[in-house]
Amino acid sequence: MLLLLAAFAAGAGELHRCVSRTGQVSYLSASCPDGQRTDRILQFVPDPVPAPVTTRTGKASASGNRQSSRQRTVASHKPEPSPCQRAKARREAQLDQLGLKRTFDDLSRIDAAVRAVCNGF
Protein backbone atom coordinates (compact mmCIF):
# COMPACT_ATOMS: atom_id res chain seq x y z
CA MET A 1 0.00 0.00 0.00
CA LEU A 2 2.82 2.39 0.86
CA LEU A 3 4.50 1.64 -2.47
CA LEU A 4 1.28 2.48 -4.30
CA LEU A 5 1.03 5.83 -2.50
CA ALA A 6 4.63 6.65 -3.34
CA ALA A 7 4.06 5.85 -7.01
CA PHE A 8 0.86 7.92 -6.98
CA ALA A 9 2.59 10.94 -5.44
CA ALA A 10 5.50 10.71 -7.87
CA GLY A 11 3.15 11.02 -10.85
CA ALA A 12 1.27 14.04 -9.49
CA GLY A 13 2.11 17.49 -10.77
CA GLU A 14 1.24 21.15 -10.67
CA LEU A 15 0.19 23.43 -13.47
CA HIS A 16 0.71 27.16 -12.85
CA ARG A 17 -1.64 29.61 -14.56
CA CYS A 18 0.33 32.80 -15.14
CA VAL A 19 -1.12 36.15 -16.22
CA SER A 20 1.03 38.93 -17.67
CA ARG A 21 0.42 42.66 -17.21
CA THR A 22 -1.30 42.76 -20.60
CA GLY A 23 -3.66 39.93 -19.60
CA GLN A 24 -1.98 37.20 -21.64
CA VAL A 25 -2.46 33.79 -19.99
CA SER A 26 0.10 30.99 -20.05
CA TYR A 27 0.27 27.62 -18.34
CA LEU A 28 3.63 26.42 -17.01
CA SER A 29 4.86 23.38 -15.12
CA ALA A 30 7.14 25.66 -13.05
CA SER A 31 6.39 28.84 -11.11
CA CYS A 32 5.58 31.99 -13.06
CA PRO A 33 8.49 34.15 -14.28
CA ASP A 34 9.10 37.75 -13.20
CA GLY A 35 6.59 40.16 -14.65
CA GLN A 36 3.74 37.64 -14.44
CA ARG A 37 1.50 36.84 -11.53
CA THR A 38 0.32 33.42 -10.48
CA ASP A 39 -3.43 33.31 -10.97
CA ARG A 40 -3.88 29.76 -9.69
CA ILE A 41 -2.07 26.46 -9.28
CA LEU A 42 -3.84 23.35 -10.53
CA GLN A 43 -2.99 19.92 -9.13
CA PHE A 44 -3.20 17.00 -11.53
CA VAL A 45 -2.41 13.32 -11.82
CA PRO A 46 -1.54 12.19 -15.36
CA ASP A 47 -3.45 9.30 -16.87
CA PRO A 48 -1.62 6.00 -16.45
CA VAL A 49 0.29 4.76 -19.46
CA PRO A 50 -1.17 1.44 -20.63
CA ALA A 51 1.18 -1.52 -20.51
CA PRO A 52 2.34 -2.70 -23.93
CA VAL A 53 0.62 -5.78 -25.27
CA THR A 54 3.02 -8.68 -25.40
CA THR A 55 2.69 -11.41 -27.96
CA ARG A 56 4.10 -14.87 -27.71
CA THR A 57 6.88 -15.42 -30.20
CA GLY A 58 9.56 -18.03 -30.30
CA LYS A 59 10.60 -21.33 -31.77
CA ALA A 60 8.16 -24.09 -32.54
CA SER A 61 7.49 -26.63 -29.84
CA ALA A 62 9.14 -30.04 -29.87
CA SER A 63 5.91 -31.66 -31.03
CA GLY A 64 6.21 -29.78 -34.30
CA ASN A 65 3.16 -27.61 -33.78
CA ARG A 66 4.44 -24.56 -35.60
CA GLN A 67 1.07 -22.85 -35.71
CA SER A 68 0.97 -22.31 -31.94
CA SER A 69 4.24 -20.36 -31.94
CA ARG A 70 3.26 -17.94 -34.68
CA GLN A 71 1.74 -14.63 -33.91
CA ARG A 72 -1.93 -14.72 -34.58
CA THR A 73 -3.72 -11.65 -35.76
CA VAL A 74 -7.40 -11.21 -35.27
CA ALA A 75 -9.09 -9.31 -38.05
CA SER A 76 -11.67 -6.88 -36.81
CA HIS A 77 -14.89 -7.38 -38.67
CA LYS A 78 -16.70 -4.19 -39.53
CA PRO A 79 -20.42 -4.60 -40.01
CA GLU A 80 -21.60 -4.23 -43.59
CA PRO A 81 -22.96 -0.70 -44.15
CA SER A 82 -26.68 -0.48 -44.66
CA PRO A 83 -28.07 0.42 -48.09
CA CYS A 84 -28.94 3.86 -46.72
CA GLN A 85 -25.37 4.42 -45.52
CA ARG A 86 -24.03 3.32 -48.90
CA ALA A 87 -26.40 5.72 -50.70
CA LYS A 88 -25.29 8.59 -48.47
CA ALA A 89 -21.63 7.73 -49.11
CA ARG A 90 -22.32 7.72 -52.88
CA ARG A 91 -24.00 11.11 -52.53
CA GLU A 92 -20.95 12.54 -50.73
CA ALA A 93 -18.65 11.15 -53.43
CA GLN A 94 -20.80 12.68 -56.16
CA LEU A 95 -20.87 16.04 -54.38
CA ASP A 96 -17.09 15.96 -54.01
CA GLN A 97 -16.76 15.18 -57.70
CA LEU A 98 -19.05 18.05 -58.70
CA GLY A 99 -17.26 20.50 -56.43
CA LEU A 100 -18.74 23.97 -56.23
CA LYS A 101 -20.08 23.84 -59.79
CA ARG A 102 -23.26 22.08 -58.75
CA THR A 103 -26.71 23.17 -59.73
CA PHE A 104 -30.01 22.83 -57.96
CA ASP A 105 -30.97 20.11 -60.44
CA ASP A 106 -27.77 18.18 -59.60
CA LEU A 107 -28.53 18.38 -55.88
CA SER A 108 -32.16 17.37 -56.39
CA ARG A 109 -31.19 14.37 -58.52
CA ILE A 110 -28.54 13.18 -56.06
CA ASP A 111 -30.78 13.68 -53.01
CA ALA A 112 -33.71 11.88 -54.70
CA ALA A 113 -31.62 8.72 -54.95
CA VAL A 114 -30.84 8.90 -51.23
CA ARG A 115 -34.47 9.60 -50.30
CA ALA A 116 -35.62 6.58 -52.31
CA VAL A 117 -33.26 4.22 -50.48
CA CYS A 118 -33.51 5.79 -47.01
CA ASN A 119 -37.28 6.41 -47.07
CA GLY A 120 -36.64 10.13 -46.67
CA PHE A 121 -33.60 11.46 -44.86
PDB file of C-alpha atoms in Angstrom:
ATOM      1  CA  MET A   1       0.000   0.000   0.000  1.00  0.00           C
ATOM      2  CA  LEU A   2       2.821   2.395   0.858  1.00  0.00           C
ATOM      3  CA  LEU A   3       4.503   1.642  -2.466  1.00  0.00           C
ATOM      4  CA  LEU A   4       1.276   2.479  -4.296  1.00  0.00           C
ATOM      5  CA  LEU A   5       1.025   5.831  -2.498  1.00  0.00           C
ATOM      6  CA  ALA A   6       4.632   6.654  -3.343  1.00  0.00           C
ATOM      7  CA  ALA A   7       4.057   5.848  -7.007  1.00  0.00           C
ATOM      8  CA  PHE A   8       0.862   7.920  -6.978  1.00  0.00           C
ATOM      9  CA  ALA A   9       2.587  10.936  -5.436  1.00  0.00           C
ATOM     10  CA  ALA A  10       5.498  10.712  -7.870  1.00  0.00           C
ATOM     11  CA  GLY A  11       3.155  11.021 -10.848  1.00  0.00           C
ATOM     12  CA  ALA A  12       1.273  14.041  -9.488  1.00  0.00           C
ATOM     13  CA  GLY A  13       2.107  17.491 -10.768  1.00  0.00           C
ATOM     14  CA  GLU A  14       1.240  21.151 -10.666  1.00  0.00           C
ATOM     15  CA  LEU A  15       0.187  23.434 -13.466  1.00  0.00           C
ATOM     16  CA  HIS A  16       0.711  27.156 -12.853  1.00  0.00           C
ATOM     17  CA  ARG A  17      -1.642  29.605 -14.557  1.00  0.00           C
ATOM     18  CA  CYS A  18       0.329  32.801 -15.135  1.00  0.00           C
ATOM     19  CA  VAL A  19      -1.120  36.154 -16.216  1.00  0.00           C
ATOM     20  CA  SER A  20       1.028  38.934 -17.673  1.00  0.00           C
ATOM     21  CA  ARG A  21       0.416  42.659 -17.206  1.00  0.00           C
ATOM     22  CA  THR A  22      -1.299  42.757 -20.595  1.00  0.00           C
ATOM     23  CA  GLY A  23      -3.657  39.928 -19.602  1.00  0.00           C
ATOM     24  CA  GLN A  24      -1.980  37.201 -21.640  1.00  0.00           C
ATOM     25  CA  VAL A  25      -2.461  33.793 -19.986  1.00  0.00           C
ATOM     26  CA  SER A  26       0.099  30.995 -20.054  1.00  0.00           C
ATOM     27  CA  TYR A  27       0.275  27.621 -18.344  1.00  0.00           C
ATOM     28  CA  LEU A  28       3.630  26.421 -17.011  1.00  0.00           C
ATOM     29  CA  SER A  29       4.860  23.383 -15.115  1.00  0.00           C
ATOM     30  CA  ALA A  30       7.143  25.660 -13.046  1.00  0.00           C
ATOM     31  CA  SER A  31       6.388  28.837 -11.113  1.00  0.00           C
ATOM     32  CA  CYS A  32       5.581  31.994 -13.064  1.00  0.00           C
ATOM     33  CA  PRO A  33       8.490  34.148 -14.282  1.00  0.00           C
ATOM     34  CA  ASP A  34       9.104  37.749 -13.200  1.00  0.00           C
ATOM     35  CA  GLY A  35       6.591  40.158 -14.653  1.00  0.00           C
ATOM     36  CA  GLN A  36       3.744  37.636 -14.444  1.00  0.00           C
ATOM     37  CA  ARG A  37       1.505  36.840 -11.531  1.00  0.00           C
ATOM     38  CA  THR A  38       0.320  33.416 -10.476  1.00  0.00           C
ATOM     39  CA  ASP A  39      -3.428  33.308 -10.973  1.00  0.00           C
ATOM     40  CA  ARG A  40      -3.881  29.764  -9.690  1.00  0.00           C
ATOM     41  CA  ILE A  41      -2.074  26.461  -9.284  1.00  0.00           C
ATOM     42  CA  LEU A  42      -3.840  23.352 -10.533  1.00  0.00           C
ATOM     43  CA  GLN A  43      -2.992  19.919  -9.129  1.00  0.00           C
ATOM     44  CA  PHE A  44      -3.201  17.003 -11.530  1.00  0.00           C
ATOM     45  CA  VAL A  45      -2.407  13.324 -11.821  1.00  0.00           C
ATOM     46  CA  PRO A  46      -1.544  12.195 -15.362  1.00  0.00           C
ATOM     47  CA  ASP A  47      -3.447   9.297 -16.867  1.00  0.00           C
ATOM     48  CA  PRO A  48      -1.617   5.996 -16.447  1.00  0.00           C
ATOM     49  CA  VAL A  49       0.293   4.762 -19.462  1.00  0.00           C
ATOM     50  CA  PRO A  50      -1.168   1.441 -20.633  1.00  0.00           C
ATOM     51  CA  ALA A  51       1.183  -1.515 -20.506  1.00  0.00           C
ATOM     52  CA  PRO A  52       2.335  -2.700 -23.933  1.00  0.00           C
ATOM     53  CA  VAL A  53       0.619  -5.783 -25.266  1.00  0.00           C
ATOM     54  CA  THR A  54       3.017  -8.684 -25.398  1.00  0.00           C
ATOM     55  CA  THR A  55       2.688 -11.413 -27.961  1.00  0.00           C
ATOM     56  CA  ARG A  56       4.104 -14.867 -27.707  1.00  0.00           C
ATOM     57  CA  THR A  57       6.885 -15.423 -30.200  1.00  0.00           C
ATOM     58  CA  GLY A  58       9.556 -18.028 -30.305  1.00  0.00           C
ATOM     59  CA  LYS A  59      10.599 -21.327 -31.773  1.00  0.00           C
ATOM     60  CA  ALA A  60       8.158 -24.090 -32.542  1.00  0.00           C
ATOM     61  CA  SER A  61       7.494 -26.631 -29.836  1.00  0.00           C
ATOM     62  CA  ALA A  62       9.140 -30.035 -29.873  1.00  0.00           C
ATOM     63  CA  SER A  63       5.914 -31.663 -31.027  1.00  0.00           C
ATOM     64  CA  GLY A  64       6.206 -29.784 -34.303  1.00  0.00           C
ATOM     65  CA  ASN A  65       3.156 -27.612 -33.776  1.00  0.00           C
ATOM     66  CA  ARG A  66       4.438 -24.560 -35.600  1.00  0.00           C
ATOM     67  CA  GLN A  67       1.065 -22.847 -35.715  1.00  0.00           C
ATOM     68  CA  SER A  68       0.970 -22.313 -31.944  1.00  0.00           C
ATOM     69  CA  SER A  69       4.241 -20.361 -31.938  1.00  0.00           C
ATOM     70  CA  ARG A  70       3.256 -17.943 -34.683  1.00  0.00           C
ATOM     71  CA  GLN A  71       1.739 -14.629 -33.915  1.00  0.00           C
ATOM     72  CA  ARG A  72      -1.930 -14.724 -34.577  1.00  0.00           C
ATOM     73  CA  THR A  73      -3.716 -11.654 -35.762  1.00  0.00           C
ATOM     74  CA  VAL A  74      -7.396 -11.213 -35.274  1.00  0.00           C
ATOM     75  CA  ALA A  75      -9.090  -9.308 -38.048  1.00  0.00           C
ATOM     76  CA  SER A  76     -11.665  -6.880 -36.810  1.00  0.00           C
ATOM     77  CA  HIS A  77     -14.894  -7.383 -38.669  1.00  0.00           C
ATOM     78  CA  LYS A  78     -16.704  -4.195 -39.535  1.00  0.00           C
ATOM     79  CA  PRO A  79     -20.417  -4.600 -40.014  1.00  0.00           C
ATOM     80  CA  GLU A  80     -21.601  -4.231 -43.590  1.00  0.00           C
ATOM     81  CA  PRO A  81     -22.957  -0.700 -44.155  1.00  0.00           C
ATOM     82  CA  SER A  82     -26.684  -0.480 -44.661  1.00  0.00           C
ATOM     83  CA  PRO A  83     -28.074   0.422 -48.093  1.00  0.00           C
ATOM     84  CA  CYS A  84     -28.941   3.856 -46.721  1.00  0.00           C
ATOM     85  CA  GLN A  85     -25.369   4.419 -45.516  1.00  0.00           C
ATOM     86  CA  ARG A  86     -24.029   3.318 -48.905  1.00  0.00           C
ATOM     87  CA  ALA A  87     -26.400   5.721 -50.703  1.00  0.00           C
ATOM     88  CA  LYS A  88     -25.288   8.593 -48.474  1.00  0.00           C
ATOM     89  CA  ALA A  89     -21.634   7.731 -49.112  1.00  0.00           C
ATOM     90  CA  ARG A  90     -22.320   7.715 -52.883  1.00  0.00           C
ATOM     91  CA  ARG A  91     -24.003  11.110 -52.529  1.00  0.00           C
ATOM     92  CA  GLU A  92     -20.945  12.536 -50.731  1.00  0.00           C
ATOM     93  CA  ALA A  93     -18.646  11.147 -53.426  1.00  0.00           C
ATOM     94  CA  GLN A  94     -20.804  12.682 -56.164  1.00  0.00           C
ATOM     95  CA  LEU A  95     -20.873  16.045 -54.379  1.00  0.00           C
ATOM     96  CA  ASP A  96     -17.091  15.963 -54.014  1.00  0.00           C
ATOM     97  CA  GLN A  97     -16.758  15.175 -57.703  1.00  0.00           C
ATOM     98  CA  LEU A  98     -19.053  18.054 -58.697  1.00  0.00           C
ATOM     99  CA  GLY A  99     -17.257  20.496 -56.434  1.00  0.00           C
ATOM    100  CA  LEU A 100     -18.737  23.971 -56.234  1.00  0.00           C
ATOM    101  CA  LYS A 101     -20.079  23.845 -59.789  1.00  0.00           C
ATOM    102  CA  ARG A 102     -23.259  22.082 -58.754  1.00  0.00           C
ATOM    103  CA  THR A 103     -26.712  23.168 -59.725  1.00  0.00           C
ATOM    104  CA  PHE A 104     -30.010  22.827 -57.955  1.00  0.00           C
ATOM    105  CA  ASP A 105     -30.972  20.107 -60.443  1.00  0.00           C
ATOM    106  CA  ASP A 106     -27.774  18.180 -59.596  1.00  0.00           C
ATOM    107  CA  LEU A 107     -28.529  18.384 -55.881  1.00  0.00           C
ATOM    108  CA  SER A 108     -32.163  17.372 -56.390  1.00  0.00           C
ATOM    109  CA  ARG A 109     -31.195  14.373 -58.521  1.00  0.00           C
ATOM    110  CA  ILE A 110     -28.540  13.185 -56.060  1.00  0.00           C
ATOM    111  CA  ASP A 111     -30.783  13.683 -53.014  1.00  0.00           C
ATOM    112  CA  ALA A 112     -33.709  11.882 -54.705  1.00  0.00           C
ATOM    113  CA  ALA A 113     -31.625   8.715 -54.954  1.00  0.00           C
ATOM    114  CA  VAL A 114     -30.836   8.896 -51.227  1.00  0.00           C
ATOM    115  CA  ARG A 115     -34.469   9.601 -50.301  1.00  0.00           C
ATOM    116  CA  ALA A 116     -35.622   6.575 -52.310  1.00  0.00           C
ATOM    117  CA  VAL A 117     -33.263   4.219 -50.477  1.00  0.00           C
ATOM    118  CA  CYS A 118     -33.509   5.793 -47.009  1.00  0.00           C
ATOM    119  CA  ASN A 119     -37.278   6.411 -47.066  1.00  0.00           C
ATOM    120  CA  GLY A 120     -36.643  10.129 -46.666  1.00  0.00           C
ATOM    121  CA  PHE A 121     -33.601  11.459 -44.864  1.00  0.00           C
TER     122      PHE A 121
END
